[in-house]
PDB file of C-alpha atoms in Angstrom:
ATOM      1  CA  MET A   1      28.237   4.510  -1.821  1.00 54.00           C
ATOM      2  CA  GLY A   2      24.535   3.569  -1.883  1.00 60.00           C
ATOM      3  CA  TRP A   3      21.545   5.856  -2.436  1.00 61.00           C
ATOM      4  CA  THR A   4      20.732   5.973   1.344  1.00 69.00           C
ATOM      5  CA  GLN A   5      24.437   6.918   2.143  1.00 72.00           C
ATOM      6  CA  LEU A   6      24.390   9.577  -0.608  1.00 68.00           C
ATOM      7  CA  ARG A   7      21.242  11.014   0.531  1.00 70.00           C
ATOM      8  CA  SER A   8      22.551  11.299   4.136  1.00 75.00           C
ATOM      9  CA  TRP A   9      25.874  12.718   2.948  1.00 75.00           C
ATOM     10  CA  LEU A  10      23.908  15.380   0.824  1.00 73.00           C
ATOM     11  CA  LYS A  11      21.765  16.369   3.866  1.00 74.00           C
ATOM     12  CA  LEU A  12      24.897  17.041   5.870  1.00 77.00           C
ATOM     13  CA  THR A  13      26.894  18.724   3.119  1.00 82.00           C
ATOM     14  CA  LEU A  14      24.461  21.044   1.249  1.00 81.00           C
ATOM     15  CA  PRO A  15      23.541  23.305   4.121  1.00 80.00           C
ATOM     16  CA  ALA A  16      27.186  24.536   4.328  1.00 81.00           C
ATOM     17  CA  LEU A  17      27.091  25.597   0.718  1.00 86.00           C
ATOM     18  CA  GLY A  18      24.360  28.270   1.278  1.00 88.00           C
ATOM     19  CA  GLY A  19      22.621  29.312  -1.896  1.00 91.00           C
ATOM     20  CA  VAL A  20      24.729  27.037  -3.946  1.00 93.00           C
ATOM     21  CA  GLY A  21      23.663  24.134  -1.865  1.00 92.00           C
ATOM     22  CA  LEU A  22      19.920  25.128  -2.181  1.00 93.00           C
ATOM     23  CA  PHE A  23      20.434  25.103  -6.066  1.00 95.00           C
ATOM     24  CA  LEU A  24      22.030  21.704  -6.014  1.00 93.00           C
ATOM     25  CA  SER A  25      19.412  20.291  -3.630  1.00 92.00           C
ATOM     26  CA  ALA A  26      16.531  21.458  -5.630  1.00 94.00           C
ATOM     27  CA  LEU A  27      18.230  20.345  -8.945  1.00 94.00           C
ATOM     28  CA  ILE A  28      18.867  16.781  -7.641  1.00 90.00           C
ATOM     29  CA  ASP A  29      15.477  16.490  -5.976  1.00 90.00           C
ATOM     30  CA  SER A  30      13.737  17.542  -9.165  1.00 91.00           C
ATOM     31  CA  SER A  31      15.846  15.149 -11.386  1.00 87.00           C
ATOM     32  CA  PHE A  32      17.136  11.746 -10.525  1.00 78.00           C
ATOM     33  CA  LEU A  33      17.321  11.489  -6.612  1.00 81.00           C
ATOM     34  CA  PRO A  34      14.300  12.375  -4.598  1.00 82.00           C
ATOM     35  CA  LEU A  35      15.006  14.297  -1.440  1.00 83.00           C
ATOM     36  CA  PRO A  36      11.762  14.818   0.204  1.00 81.00           C
ATOM     37  CA  LEU A  37      11.521  18.217   2.087  1.00 84.00           C
ATOM     38  CA  VAL A  38      15.311  18.577   2.089  1.00 87.00           C
ATOM     39  CA  THR A  39      15.248  21.619  -0.133  1.00 91.00           C
ATOM     40  CA  ASP A  40      12.157  23.060   1.727  1.00 92.00           C
ATOM     41  CA  PHE A  41      13.759  22.678   5.100  1.00 91.00           C
ATOM     42  CA  LEU A  42      17.092  24.027   4.001  1.00 92.00           C
ATOM     43  CA  LEU A  43      15.506  27.000   2.435  1.00 94.00           C
ATOM     44  CA  MET A  44      13.495  27.713   5.717  1.00 93.00           C
ATOM     45  CA  GLU A  45      16.642  27.203   7.771  1.00 91.00           C
ATOM     46  CA  LEU A  46      18.894  29.538   5.712  1.00 93.00           C
ATOM     47  CA  SER A  47      16.116  32.151   5.556  1.00 94.00           C
ATOM     48  CA  SER A  48      15.741  32.013   9.219  1.00 93.00           C
ATOM     49  CA  ARG A  49      19.409  32.599   9.813  1.00 92.00           C
ATOM     50  CA  HIS A  50      19.748  35.335   7.163  1.00 93.00           C
ATOM     51  CA  PRO A  51      16.420  36.993   6.507  1.00 94.00           C
ATOM     52  CA  VAL A  52      17.875  39.611   4.242  1.00 94.00           C
ATOM     53  CA  ARG A  53      19.042  36.923   1.871  1.00 94.00           C
ATOM     54  CA  MET A  54      15.577  35.273   1.747  1.00 95.00           C
ATOM     55  CA  PRO A  55      14.775  36.422  -1.937  1.00 95.00           C
ATOM     56  CA  TYR A  56      18.208  35.054  -3.039  1.00 96.00           C
ATOM     57  CA  TYR A  57      17.681  31.751  -1.378  1.00 96.00           C
ATOM     58  CA  ALA A  58      14.278  31.334  -2.918  1.00 96.00           C
ATOM     59  CA  ALA A  59      15.557  32.287  -6.319  1.00 97.00           C
ATOM     60  CA  MET A  60      18.401  29.608  -6.128  1.00 97.00           C
ATOM     61  CA  ALA A  61      16.018  26.886  -5.070  1.00 96.00           C
ATOM     62  CA  SER A  62      13.574  27.936  -7.812  1.00 97.00           C
ATOM     63  CA  ILE A  63      16.361  27.981 -10.533  1.00 97.00           C
ATOM     64  CA  GLY A  64      17.677  24.691  -9.258  1.00 96.00           C
ATOM     65  CA  SER A  65      14.259  23.018  -9.394  1.00 96.00           C
ATOM     66  CA  LEU A  66      13.741  24.332 -12.854  1.00 96.00           C
ATOM     67  CA  ALA A  67      16.962  23.004 -14.126  1.00 96.00           C
ATOM     68  CA  GLY A  68      16.265  19.519 -12.639  1.00 95.00           C
ATOM     69  CA  CYS A  69      12.761  19.518 -14.200  1.00 95.00           C
ATOM     70  CA  ILE A  70      14.052  20.355 -17.662  1.00 96.00           C
ATOM     71  CA  TRP A  71      16.370  17.418 -17.627  1.00 92.00           C
ATOM     72  CA  ILE A  72      13.256  15.238 -16.784  1.00 93.00           C
ATOM     73  CA  TYR A  73      11.085  16.865 -19.182  1.00 95.00           C
ATOM     74  CA  TRP A  74      13.426  16.459 -22.094  1.00 93.00           C
ATOM     75  CA  LEU A  75      14.012  12.753 -21.251  1.00 90.00           C
ATOM     76  CA  ALA A  76      10.163  12.181 -21.070  1.00 90.00           C
ATOM     77  CA  ARG A  77       9.691  14.122 -24.188  1.00 88.00           C
ATOM     78  CA  LYS A  78      12.211  12.167 -26.103  1.00 84.00           C
ATOM     79  CA  GLY A  79      11.171   8.773 -24.812  1.00 79.00           C
ATOM     80  CA  GLY A  80       7.499   9.583 -25.035  1.00 69.00           C
ATOM     81  CA  GLN A  81       7.532  10.638 -28.728  1.00 60.00           C
ATOM     82  CA  ALA A  82       6.958   7.000 -29.950  1.00 61.00           C
ATOM     83  CA  TYR A  83       4.054   6.488 -27.481  1.00 56.00           C
ATOM     84  CA  TYR A  84       2.659   9.933 -28.406  1.00 54.00           C
ATOM     85  CA  ARG A  85       2.717   9.226 -32.236  1.00 56.00           C
ATOM     86  CA  LYS A  86       0.936   5.883 -31.681  1.00 56.00           C
ATOM     87  CA  SER A  87      -1.717   7.306 -29.375  1.00 53.00           C
ATOM     88  CA  GLN A  88      -2.685   9.955 -32.067  1.00 51.00           C
ATOM     89  CA  GLU A  89      -4.564   7.113 -33.687  1.00 53.00           C
ATOM     90  CA  HIS A  90      -6.646   6.531 -30.491  1.00 52.00           C
ATOM     91  CA  PRO A  91      -9.125   8.886 -28.596  1.00 50.00           C
ATOM     92  CA  PRO A  92      -7.086  11.174 -26.303  1.00 54.00           C
ATOM     93  CA  GLY A  93      -6.833  10.113 -22.706  1.00 64.00           C
ATOM     94  CA  ARG A  94      -8.064  12.342 -19.924  1.00 69.00           C
ATOM     95  CA  ILE A  95      -4.796  13.551 -18.725  1.00 70.00           C
ATOM     96  CA  ARG A  96      -3.475  14.117 -22.200  1.00 76.00           C
ATOM     97  CA  THR A  97      -6.715  16.129 -23.014  1.00 78.00           C
ATOM     98  CA  LEU A  98      -6.399  18.237 -19.924  1.00 77.00           C
ATOM     99  CA  ILE A  99      -2.749  19.042 -20.664  1.00 81.00           C
ATOM    100  CA  GLN A 100      -3.468  19.947 -24.289  1.00 81.00           C
ATOM    101  CA  GLU A 101      -6.360  22.167 -23.423  1.00 84.00           C
ATOM    102  CA  TYR A 102      -4.872  23.911 -20.418  1.00 83.00           C
ATOM    103  CA  PRO A 103      -1.110  23.685 -20.845  1.00 88.00           C
ATOM    104  CA  MET A 104      -0.103  26.556 -18.544  1.00 90.00           C
ATOM    105  CA  ALA A 105      -2.307  25.385 -15.776  1.00 86.00           C
ATOM    106  CA  SER A 106      -1.219  21.836 -16.056  1.00 88.00           C
ATOM    107  CA  VAL A 107       2.270  23.069 -15.408  1.00 92.00           C
ATOM    108  CA  PHE A 108       1.755  25.844 -12.860  1.00 91.00           C
ATOM    109  CA  LEU A 109      -0.662  24.089 -10.602  1.00 87.00           C
ATOM    110  CA  PRO A 110       1.447  21.013  -9.758  1.00 88.00           C
ATOM    111  CA  ALA A 111       4.491  23.312  -9.496  1.00 91.00           C
ATOM    112  CA  VAL A 112       3.093  25.358  -6.832  1.00 89.00           C
ATOM    113  CA  ALA A 113       1.412  22.654  -4.802  1.00 85.00           C
ATOM    114  CA  PRO A 114       3.225  22.095  -1.629  1.00 81.00           C
ATOM    115  CA  PHE A 115       4.300  18.764   0.183  1.00 77.00           C
ATOM    116  CA  PRO A 116       2.940  16.050  -0.151  1.00 77.00           C
ATOM    117  CA  VAL A 117       1.476  16.640  -3.365  1.00 78.00           C
ATOM    118  CA  PRO A 118       3.725  14.731  -6.054  1.00 81.00           C
ATOM    119  CA  PHE A 119       5.319  16.791  -8.636  1.00 87.00           C
ATOM    120  CA  LYS A 120       7.724  14.740 -10.760  1.00 88.00           C
ATOM    121  CA  PRO A 121       4.994  12.634 -12.356  1.00 87.00           C
ATOM    122  CA  PHE A 122       3.417  15.756 -13.760  1.00 89.00           C
ATOM    123  CA  VAL A 123       6.667  16.927 -15.151  1.00 92.00           C
ATOM    124  CA  ILE A 124       7.001  13.517 -16.914  1.00 90.00           C
ATOM    125  CA  ALA A 125       3.447  13.734 -18.338  1.00 88.00           C
ATOM    126  CA  GLN A 126       4.095  17.298 -19.583  1.00 90.00           C
ATOM    127  CA  GLY A 127       7.182  15.979 -21.463  1.00 91.00           C
ATOM    128  CA  VAL A 128       5.361  12.880 -22.909  1.00 88.00           C
ATOM    129  CA  PHE A 129       2.329  14.901 -24.095  1.00 87.00           C
ATOM    130  CA  GLN A 130       4.482  17.661 -25.690  1.00 87.00           C
ATOM    131  CA  VAL A 131       3.843  20.699 -23.720  1.00 92.00           C
ATOM    132  CA  ARG A 132       5.570  23.626 -25.414  1.00 93.00           C
ATOM    133  CA  PHE A 133       8.972  24.148 -23.769  1.00 95.00           C
ATOM    134  CA  ALA A 134       8.417  27.906 -23.392  1.00 96.00           C
ATOM    135  CA  THR A 135       5.115  27.114 -21.462  1.00 96.00           C
ATOM    136  CA  PHE A 136       6.817  24.504 -19.428  1.00 96.00           C
ATOM    137  CA  VAL A 137       9.672  26.822 -18.399  1.00 97.00           C
ATOM    138  CA  VAL A 138       7.399  29.787 -17.591  1.00 96.00           C
ATOM    139  CA  GLY A 139       4.867  27.694 -15.673  1.00 95.00           C
ATOM    140  CA  THR A 140       7.434  25.726 -13.713  1.00 96.00           C
ATOM    141  CA  LEU A 141       9.391  28.815 -12.760  1.00 96.00           C
ATOM    142  CA  LEU A 142       6.330  30.720 -11.698  1.00 95.00           C
ATOM    143  CA  GLY A 143       4.908  27.806  -9.694  1.00 94.00           C
ATOM    144  CA  ARG A 144       8.265  26.693  -8.084  1.00 95.00           C
ATOM    145  CA  GLY A 145       9.106  30.351  -7.472  1.00 96.00           C
ATOM    146  CA  SER A 146       5.762  31.095  -5.646  1.00 93.00           C
ATOM    147  CA  LEU A 147       6.085  27.970  -3.508  1.00 93.00           C
ATOM    148  CA  PHE A 148       9.734  28.626  -2.540  1.00 96.00           C
ATOM    149  CA  PHE A 149       9.142  32.374  -1.921  1.00 95.00           C
ATOM    150  CA  ILE A 150       6.343  31.524   0.451  1.00 91.00           C
ATOM    151  CA  GLU A 151       8.413  28.870   2.297  1.00 92.00           C
ATOM    152  CA  ALA A 152      11.361  31.251   2.498  1.00 94.00           C
ATOM    153  CA  PHE A 153       9.095  33.926   4.041  1.00 94.00           C
ATOM    154  CA  LEU A 154       7.701  31.547   6.502  1.00 91.00           C
ATOM    155  CA  GLY A 155      11.294  30.522   7.453  1.00 92.00           C
ATOM    156  CA  ALA A 156      12.390  33.982   7.854  1.00 92.00           C
ATOM    157  CA  ARG A 157       9.353  34.945   9.844  1.00 89.00           C
ATOM    158  CA  TYR A 158       8.737  31.812  12.103  1.00 88.00           C
ATOM    159  CA  GLY A 159      12.109  29.987  12.130  1.00 84.00           C
ATOM    160  CA  ALA A 160      11.892  26.317  13.236  1.00 80.00           C
ATOM    161  CA  ALA A 161       8.123  26.501  13.743  1.00 83.00           C
ATOM    162  CA  ALA A 162       7.736  26.863  10.063  1.00 79.00           C
ATOM    163  CA  LYS A 163       9.380  23.515   9.555  1.00 78.00           C
ATOM    164  CA  GLN A 164       6.978  21.798  11.864  1.00 79.00           C
ATOM    165  CA  PHE A 165       4.054  23.467  10.156  1.00 75.00           C
ATOM    166  CA  LEU A 166       5.212  22.137   6.743  1.00 74.00           C
ATOM    167  CA  VAL A 167       5.216  18.581   8.192  1.00 71.00           C
ATOM    168  CA  ASP A 168       1.843  18.977  10.121  1.00 71.00           C
ATOM    169  CA  GLN A 169      -0.159  20.483   7.221  1.00 67.00           C
ATOM    170  CA  LYS A 170       0.071  17.503   4.864  1.00 60.00           C
ATOM    171  CA  TRP A 171      -3.745  17.096   4.266  1.00 56.00           C
ATOM    172  CA  ALA A 172      -4.189  20.890   4.218  1.00 57.00           C
ATOM    173  CA  SER A 173      -1.734  20.961   1.259  1.00 55.00           C
ATOM    174  CA  VAL A 174      -3.685  18.284  -0.645  1.00 58.00           C
ATOM    175  CA  ALA A 175      -6.942  20.238   0.069  1.00 60.00           C
ATOM    176  CA  LEU A 176      -5.366  23.468  -0.996  1.00 57.00           C
ATOM    177  CA  ALA A 177      -4.119  21.884  -4.226  1.00 55.00           C
ATOM    178  CA  LEU A 178      -7.641  20.448  -5.066  1.00 60.00           C
ATOM    179  CA  CYS A 179      -9.120  23.813  -4.280  1.00 63.00           C
ATOM    180  CA  LEU A 180      -6.728  25.481  -6.856  1.00 58.00           C
ATOM    181  CA  VAL A 181      -7.704  23.016  -9.532  1.00 57.00           C
ATOM    182  CA  LEU A 182     -11.443  23.365  -8.664  1.00 60.00           C
ATOM    183  CA  VAL A 183     -11.180  27.274  -8.692  1.00 56.00           C
ATOM    184  CA  PHE A 184      -9.381  27.123 -12.073  1.00 51.00           C
ATOM    185  CA  PHE A 185     -11.891  25.017 -13.770  1.00 55.00           C
ATOM    186  CA  LEU A 186     -14.697  27.103 -12.409  1.00 54.00           C
ATOM    187  CA  VAL A 187     -13.106  30.081 -13.810  1.00 52.00           C
ATOM    188  CA  ARG A 188     -12.601  28.552 -17.083  1.00 55.00           C
ATOM    189  CA  ARG A 189     -16.249  27.251 -17.198  1.00 57.00           C
ATOM    190  CA  LEU A 190     -17.781  30.592 -15.999  1.00 51.00           C
ATOM    191  CA  PRO A 191     -18.054  32.106 -19.611  1.00 54.00           C
ATOM    192  CA  ALA A 192     -19.646  29.028 -21.099  1.00 51.00           C
ATOM    193  CA  LEU A 193     -22.149  28.876 -18.185  1.00 47.00           C
ATOM    194  CA  ARG A 194     -22.878  32.573 -18.743  1.00 52.00           C
ATOM    195  CA  ARG A 195     -23.406  31.891 -22.530  1.00 54.00           C
ATOM    196  CA  ALA A 196     -25.804  29.127 -21.612  1.00 51.00           C
ATOM    197  CA  GLU A 197     -27.830  31.317 -19.485  1.00 51.00           C
ATOM    198  CA  TYR A 198     -28.013  34.025 -22.059  1.00 50.00           C
ATOM    199  CA  SER A 199     -29.202  31.520 -24.640  1.00 55.00           C
ATOM    200  CA  GLN A 200     -31.935  30.185 -22.246  1.00 54.00           C
ATOM    201  CA  THR A 201     -33.279  33.676 -21.646  1.00 53.00           C
ATOM    202  CA  ASP A 202     -33.308  34.727 -25.306  1.00 51.00           C
TER     203      ASP A 202
END
C-alpha cells in the first residue's frame, strides 16, 4: 500500500473511531505522515455531531498531536546534537538565537497558529536547538490545545460552515500568526523602551 492509498484509507477509517480516531489522526499528522486538515475537519465534524463531547474531542486531538511532536522532537534532538556541538564554535544563527532567548514563545506560537502556517519545521528546530523538554511539552500542549478547542467550538457552533471557513481563511491565518509574533516582540521590548525613555529624561 502506497502513501496515497494509506492516506485515503485513514481518511475513511479514522472518523468511525471517534475520539480514538482523532488521537491517531493528530499523532500521525504530527509525526511521520502529513495529513493536512484531516484532524481539523474530523474534529469539527465530530464536535458538530456531538457538541457535548466537544472538550473530549479537542483534548484527544491535542494529546495525539503532542505525542507525535514528541517523537519528532526527540529524533531532531538526537540527530541535531552533532550539528549543535559544532555550531557552538560559530556565531549563533537568527533562528537559534530566537529559540534560546524565547523558548516558550518559540514553541507556543507555532503550535497555536492555524492552517496553512507550517508547524513541523518548528518542532524540528526546537529539537535541534535543544529546547528544554518540559518547555516543549507545556508550550506544545497549550498551543495545540488552544487551537483545537477553538476549532472544536467552531465545529459545534457552525457545523459544515466552520470547515469552509477554515479553508477560506488561509491568508487571514498567516496574518494572525504574524500579528501574534509582532505583539509578543513588542511586549518583550516594551520594558527596554521604557528604560531608554527614562534614561533620556534623566
